[in-house]
Every structure is written in structure tokens, then in C-alpha cells.
XYZ file of N, CA, C and O in Angstrom:
440
model
N -39.010 -11.008 -61.946
C -39.936 -12.015 -61.450
C -40.682 -12.817 -62.433
O -40.547 -12.236 -63.728
N -41.035 -13.901 -62.356
C -41.772 -14.813 -63.501
C -43.052 -15.193 -63.206
O -42.997 -15.916 -61.544
N -44.120 -15.628 -63.750
C -45.467 -16.113 -63.178
C -45.388 -17.043 -64.162
O -45.083 -17.241 -65.407
N -46.281 -18.306 -63.671
C -46.551 -19.275 -64.595
C -48.067 -19.885 -64.126
O -48.134 -19.654 -62.854
N -48.949 -20.197 -65.121
C -50.585 -20.681 -65.012
C -50.083 -21.891 -65.402
O -50.063 -22.072 -66.711
N -50.770 -23.017 -64.789
C -51.283 -24.084 -65.251
C -52.658 -24.481 -64.495
O -53.143 -24.335 -63.685
N -53.365 -25.332 -65.826
C -54.526 -26.029 -65.401
C -54.742 -27.115 -66.103
O -54.142 -27.476 -66.963
N -55.891 -28.073 -65.497
C -55.980 -29.110 -65.857
C -57.652 -29.282 -66.130
O -58.112 -28.331 -65.177
N -58.075 -29.687 -67.127
C -59.496 -30.159 -67.443
C -59.662 -31.168 -66.781
O -59.287 -32.445 -67.300
N -60.589 -31.476 -65.553
C -60.593 -32.682 -64.900
C -61.968 -33.537 -65.731
O -61.860 -34.807 -65.287
N -62.664 -33.154 -66.457
C -63.601 -33.886 -66.888
C -63.229 -35.339 -67.604
O -62.258 -35.012 -68.422
N -63.761 -36.296 -67.230
C -63.013 -37.677 -67.838
C -61.877 -38.296 -67.223
O -61.599 -38.943 -67.625
N -61.365 -37.381 -66.119
C -60.138 -38.165 -65.673
C -60.671 -38.832 -64.424
O -60.010 -39.563 -63.910
N -61.682 -38.922 -64.022
C -61.838 -39.726 -62.684
C -61.791 -39.124 -61.439
O -61.888 -39.604 -60.159
N -61.156 -37.773 -61.487
C -60.929 -36.782 -60.329
C -61.713 -35.741 -59.802
O -62.167 -35.199 -60.916
N -61.893 -35.595 -58.678
C -62.751 -34.453 -58.332
C -61.920 -33.218 -57.711
O -60.679 -33.523 -57.011
N -62.308 -32.148 -57.571
C -61.642 -31.092 -56.982
C -61.777 -31.505 -55.383
O -60.799 -31.122 -54.519
N -62.483 -31.925 -54.976
C -62.804 -32.622 -53.413
C -61.560 -33.390 -53.147
O -60.640 -33.193 -52.051
N -61.110 -34.536 -54.361
C -60.061 -35.316 -53.618
C -58.787 -34.635 -53.912
O -57.978 -34.673 -53.221
N -58.565 -33.652 -54.760
C -57.443 -32.779 -54.909
C -57.173 -31.645 -53.568
O -56.042 -31.514 -53.399
N -58.459 -31.491 -52.953
C -58.441 -30.473 -51.989
C -57.537 -31.393 -50.861
O -56.935 -30.842 -50.064
N -58.056 -32.699 -50.749
C -57.375 -33.578 -49.620
C -55.992 -33.561 -49.758
O -55.028 -33.424 -48.543
N -55.523 -33.697 -51.036
C -53.775 -33.732 -51.517
C -53.396 -32.369 -51.089
O -52.129 -32.622 -50.619
N -54.233 -31.327 -51.218
C -53.669 -30.039 -50.546
C -53.136 -30.290 -49.088
O -52.056 -29.978 -48.775
N -54.057 -30.433 -48.605
C -54.106 -30.527 -47.157
C -52.888 -31.461 -46.356
O -52.033 -31.350 -45.607
N -53.232 -32.613 -47.457
C -52.076 -34.033 -46.841
C -50.845 -33.544 -47.469
O -50.102 -34.329 -46.791
N -50.531 -33.093 -48.555
C -49.112 -33.201 -48.501
C -48.671 -31.965 -49.441
O -47.209 -31.646 -49.090
N -49.325 -31.515 -50.532
C -48.630 -30.697 -51.535
C -48.438 -29.090 -51.035
O -47.540 -28.594 -51.213
N -49.112 -28.542 -50.146
C -48.771 -27.232 -49.290
C -47.603 -27.266 -48.961
O -46.562 -26.303 -48.810
N -47.068 -28.422 -47.783
C -45.875 -28.623 -47.166
C -45.025 -28.407 -48.078
O -43.739 -28.054 -48.023
N -44.889 -29.590 -49.194
C -43.939 -29.836 -49.993
C -43.498 -28.505 -50.818
O -42.413 -28.402 -50.678
N -44.430 -27.617 -51.472
C -44.135 -26.486 -51.961
C -43.547 -25.444 -51.373
O -42.896 -24.504 -51.633
N -43.668 -25.537 -49.578
C -43.196 -24.445 -49.269
C -41.577 -24.638 -48.859
O -41.367 -23.798 -48.441
N -41.004 -25.644 -49.234
C -39.790 -26.010 -49.241
C -39.275 -25.528 -50.550
O -37.750 -25.961 -50.556
N -39.618 -25.119 -51.798
C -39.086 -24.866 -52.980
C -38.598 -23.679 -53.320
O -39.144 -22.677 -52.830
N -37.061 -23.926 -53.588
C -36.305 -22.719 -53.947
C -37.002 -22.035 -54.796
O -37.152 -22.257 -55.940
N -36.793 -20.286 -54.712
C -36.839 -19.553 -55.730
C -38.239 -19.162 -55.805
O -39.094 -18.737 -56.427
N -39.502 -20.221 -55.362
C -40.843 -19.739 -55.090
C -40.945 -18.696 -54.369
O -41.128 -18.803 -52.939
N -41.722 -17.738 -54.563
C -42.384 -16.588 -54.027
C -43.789 -17.023 -53.294
O -44.193 -16.716 -52.049
N -44.727 -17.280 -54.361
C -45.705 -17.846 -53.821
C -46.612 -18.834 -54.854
O -46.227 -18.702 -55.960
N -47.037 -19.616 -54.337
C -48.301 -20.613 -55.164
C -49.508 -20.634 -54.657
O -49.719 -20.611 -53.586
N -50.466 -20.165 -55.604
C -51.950 -19.994 -55.264
C -52.365 -21.363 -56.128
O -52.281 -21.618 -57.292
N -53.260 -22.302 -55.653
C -53.931 -23.310 -56.128
C -55.525 -22.565 -56.443
O -55.976 -22.316 -55.827
N -55.947 -22.799 -57.366
C -57.415 -22.783 -57.809
C -58.048 -23.537 -58.541
O -57.508 -24.657 -58.675
N -59.493 -23.184 -58.518
C -60.531 -24.392 -58.995
C -61.581 -23.812 -59.788
O -62.008 -22.579 -59.199
N -62.376 -24.439 -60.414
C -63.631 -24.092 -60.778
C -64.392 -25.261 -60.887
O -64.502 -26.259 -61.863
N -65.235 -25.538 -59.981
C -66.019 -26.910 -59.664
C -66.991 -26.831 -60.907
O -67.187 -28.109 -61.498
N -67.618 -25.723 -61.395
C -68.734 -25.958 -62.446
C -67.994 -26.218 -63.652
O -68.431 -26.893 -64.325
N -66.658 -25.740 -63.998
C -66.247 -25.508 -65.062
C -65.046 -27.336 -64.900
O -64.636 -27.424 -65.970
N -65.107 -28.011 -63.988
C -64.510 -29.005 -63.597
C -62.847 -28.745 -64.100
O -62.276 -29.438 -64.605
N -61.995 -27.504 -63.390
C -60.888 -27.188 -63.931
C -59.997 -26.898 -62.461
O -60.710 -26.715 -61.732
N -58.668 -27.500 -62.655
C -57.999 -27.367 -61.176
C -56.803 -26.823 -61.810
O -56.177 -27.423 -62.816
N -55.831 -25.789 -61.197
C -54.988 -25.323 -61.456
C -54.112 -24.504 -60.355
O -54.221 -24.944 -59.214
N -52.965 -24.111 -60.864
C -52.223 -23.383 -59.825
C -51.588 -22.128 -60.989
O -51.101 -22.331 -61.832
N -51.489 -21.087 -59.786
C -50.477 -19.768 -60.208
C -49.236 -19.596 -59.356
O -49.464 -19.727 -58.257
N -48.037 -19.625 -59.973
C -46.864 -19.888 -59.333
C -46.145 -18.489 -59.737
O -46.376 -17.696 -60.547
N -45.881 -17.850 -58.329
C -45.037 -16.513 -58.920
C -43.503 -16.917 -58.067
O -43.093 -17.324 -57.312
N -42.236 -16.699 -59.286
C -41.023 -17.206 -58.875
C -40.212 -15.956 -58.916
O -40.369 -14.870 -59.750
N -39.128 -15.931 -58.346
C -38.300 -14.795 -58.164
C -37.363 -14.731 -59.467
O -37.137 -13.388 -59.929
N -37.571 -15.766 -60.542
C -36.929 -15.281 -61.777
C -37.409 -16.556 -62.793
O -38.027 -17.670 -62.248
N -36.897 -16.252 -63.989
C -37.170 -17.279 -64.944
C -36.661 -18.716 -64.750
O -37.280 -19.827 -65.047
N -35.300 -18.475 -64.319
C -34.570 -19.369 -63.886
C -35.069 -20.408 -62.838
O -35.139 -21.881 -62.875
N -35.735 -19.721 -61.917
C -36.128 -20.498 -60.814
C -37.384 -21.232 -61.062
O -37.467 -22.190 -60.638
N -37.981 -20.524 -62.060
C -39.484 -21.585 -62.637
C -38.983 -22.258 -63.230
O -39.857 -23.477 -63.959
N -37.924 -22.488 -64.059
C -37.666 -23.544 -65.168
C -36.900 -24.913 -64.404
O -36.758 -26.055 -64.971
N -36.437 -24.934 -62.904
C -36.158 -26.017 -62.095
C -37.295 -27.284 -61.950
O -38.704 -26.879 -62.108
N -37.189 -28.410 -61.808
C -38.050 -29.281 -61.721
C -38.786 -29.175 -60.539
O -38.266 -28.922 -59.399
N -40.174 -29.636 -60.759
C -40.953 -29.623 -59.277
C -41.583 -30.541 -58.842
O -41.706 -31.168 -60.080
N -42.142 -30.531 -57.766
C -42.781 -31.875 -57.636
C -44.073 -32.102 -58.581
O -44.593 -31.034 -58.994
N -44.254 -33.283 -59.118
C -45.344 -33.441 -60.071
C -46.632 -34.354 -59.481
O -47.232 -34.754 -60.149
N -46.887 -34.253 -58.506
C -47.608 -35.444 -57.831
C -49.272 -35.310 -58.105
O -49.814 -36.058 -58.527
N -49.408 -33.799 -58.509
C -50.857 -33.697 -58.610
C -50.986 -34.201 -60.257
O -51.977 -34.820 -60.446
N -49.956 -34.199 -61.027
C -49.942 -34.740 -62.319
C -50.364 -36.454 -62.060
O -50.981 -37.001 -63.121
N -49.140 -36.921 -61.253
C -49.649 -38.158 -61.039
C -51.097 -38.546 -60.651
O -51.573 -39.642 -61.326
N -51.946 -37.900 -59.899
C -52.980 -38.240 -59.214
C -54.072 -38.017 -60.369
O -54.888 -39.096 -60.483
N -53.985 -37.037 -61.235
C -54.836 -36.690 -62.275
C -54.470 -37.711 -63.346
O -55.860 -37.809 -64.183
N -53.188 -38.168 -63.742
C -53.112 -39.131 -64.634
C -52.647 -38.322 -65.957
O -52.319 -39.208 -66.796
N -52.160 -37.028 -65.851
C -51.774 -36.202 -66.894
C -50.844 -35.021 -66.776
O -51.439 -34.267 -65.522
N -50.208 -34.540 -67.294
C -49.745 -33.221 -67.014
C -50.712 -32.170 -67.423
O -51.889 -32.483 -67.938
N -50.354 -30.884 -66.739
C -51.629 -29.962 -67.150
C -51.558 -29.873 -68.521
O -50.612 -30.023 -69.251
N -52.667 -29.439 -68.988
C -53.142 -29.261 -70.236
C -53.127 -28.248 -70.771
O -53.036 -27.841 -72.041
N -52.944 -27.263 -70.084
C -52.540 -25.455 -69.969
C -51.255 -25.398 -69.198
O -51.285 -25.424 -67.984
N -50.444 -24.660 -70.021
C -49.277 -24.390 -69.082
C -48.766 -22.521 -70.082
O -48.261 -22.863 -71.161
N -48.959 -21.691 -69.178
C -48.580 -20.434 -69.547
C -47.564 -19.621 -68.623
O -47.599 -19.416 -67.788
N -46.209 -19.147 -69.295
C -45.534 -18.657 -68.589
C -45.338 -16.988 -69.206
O -45.752 -16.561 -69.991
N -45.267 -16.216 -67.661
C -45.395 -14.782 -68.202
C -44.049 -14.121 -67.195
O -43.699 -14.350 -66.457
N -44.006 -12.723 -67.988
C -42.718 -11.930 -67.069
C -43.736 -11.290 -66.436
O -44.794 -10.654 -66.785
N -43.157 -10.831 -65.114
C -44.031 -9.817 -64.096
C -43.498 -8.451 -64.456
O -42.453 -8.189 -64.319
N -44.598 -7.585 -64.617
C -44.555 -6.720 -64.996
C -44.490 -5.525 -63.737
O -43.716 -4.511 -63.491
N -45.024 -5.951 -62.600
C -45.363 -5.334 -61.184
C -45.872 -5.797 -60.493
O -46.849 -6.911 -60.522
N -45.606 -5.797 -58.953
C -46.470 -6.473 -57.984
C -46.483 -5.427 -56.816
O -45.882 -4.722 -56.814
N -47.602 -5.732 -56.032
C -48.020 -5.087 -54.792
C -48.814 -5.968 -54.129
O -49.487 -7.011 -54.251
N -48.532 -5.597 -52.711
C -49.261 -6.273 -51.533
C -50.299 -5.660 -51.153
O -49.576 -4.184 -50.542
N -51.595 -5.700 -50.835
C -52.524 -4.736 -50.607
C -52.193 -4.617 -48.858
O -51.667 -5.606 -48.415
N -53.193 -3.747 -48.293
C -53.573 -3.756 -47.171
C -54.405 -4.780 -46.430
O -55.721 -4.780 -47.198
N -53.915 -5.651 -45.763
C -54.860 -6.998 -45.478
C -54.718 -7.169 -43.636
O -53.423 -6.771 -43.165
N -55.604 -7.962 -43.157
C -55.497 -8.356 -41.874
C -54.785 -9.666 -41.488
O -54.528 -10.071 -40.608
N -54.134 -10.325 -42.440
C -53.562 -11.518 -42.411
C -52.389 -11.673 -42.313
O -51.680 -10.977 -42.371
N -52.198 -12.656 -41.223
C -50.640 -12.801 -40.524
C -49.576 -13.056 -41.635
O -48.753 -12.816 -41.585
N -50.296 -14.213 -42.333
C -49.377 -14.730 -43.449
C -50.163 -14.970 -44.817
O -51.517 -15.206 -44.783
N -49.653 -15.547 -45.734
C -50.410 -15.961 -46.902
C -50.668 -17.206 -47.192
O -51.439 -17.762 -47.890
N -49.924 -17.742 -46.245
C -49.930 -19.342 -46.564
C -50.958 -19.703 -45.474
O -51.524 -19.213 -44.417
N -51.448 -20.845 -45.650
C -52.664 -21.610 -45.028
C -53.968 -21.175 -45.076
O -54.865 -21.511 -44.435
N -54.430 -20.570 -46.324
C -55.754 -20.130 -46.348
C -56.669 -20.656 -47.758
O -55.753 -21.676 -48.673
N -57.515 -20.560 -47.913
C -58.301 -21.100 -49.069
C -59.500 -22.328 -48.710
O -59.563 -22.744 -47.511
N -60.051 -22.903 -49.734
C -61.004 -23.737 -49.369
C -60.529 -25.260 -48.834
O -61.141 -25.785 -47.847
N -59.364 -25.613 -49.159
C -59.000 -26.321 -48.830
C -58.767 -26.611 -47.134
O -58.600 -27.766 -46.357
N -58.468 -25.460 -46.521
C -58.244 -25.310 -45.012
C -59.801 -25.098 -44.418
O -59.710 -24.791 -43.236
N -60.623 -24.716 -45.424
C -61.837 -24.559 -44.526
C -62.288 -25.526 -43.893
O -62.611 -26.723 -44.373
N -62.915 -25.427 -42.414
C -63.779 -26.128 -41.867
C -65.281 -26.510 -42.059
O -66.000 -25.339 -42.185
């Protein structure tokens, strides 16, 4: 397995986390649900620090190297300012009451 962490510094871009949440609900989540080799994508934000990003968990480094949708970069106006790739040493899924890991987070909060 392979993990990739990316993020943008939003200060000065004219974009807000609220706008990007709309983008998640309207198109991004569904688009990434169909990406081959992607095990899990978690979008992350830090409103106080004006940062937006994602954590990808891939089946392999080869899967992580494939071209993926870049709409967030188009909306923000630049590619991520930070991109770090890691080998995954171990994974575990804890005991929880969620039926699925999909569809949770602030973008879906009412």
C-alpha cells in the first residue's frame, strides 16, 4: 500500500474552505469513488490556518502514480503546494458503528 498527502495554502488564492466543501458535495466525492486502485481518500481542512488537502490510501505506488482528476487545482488556481508520498507500514480498522466510511464529514453535515 501507498499513502499520499497533499495540501494547499489557501491564503491569497481567493478560495475558501466553504467553497471547497460545496465542490466536494457537488462533484469530487462521486468522481473519486470510481478511481481504480484508490482504497480511501479523506479530504482535510484547517480553517484557522487556511489549509485544504487530502490523504490518499492506494493499493500500490503504481496506482498512486496514475493521473487523477485535478479539478481542485483548477478551482484553487494552482497544484498543491505540498505533496508527500509514503510507504504504508501497517493498517487497521477499529471498531465503529459506521456502515461505510463514505459520506461522512463537514461537507455532508446539515
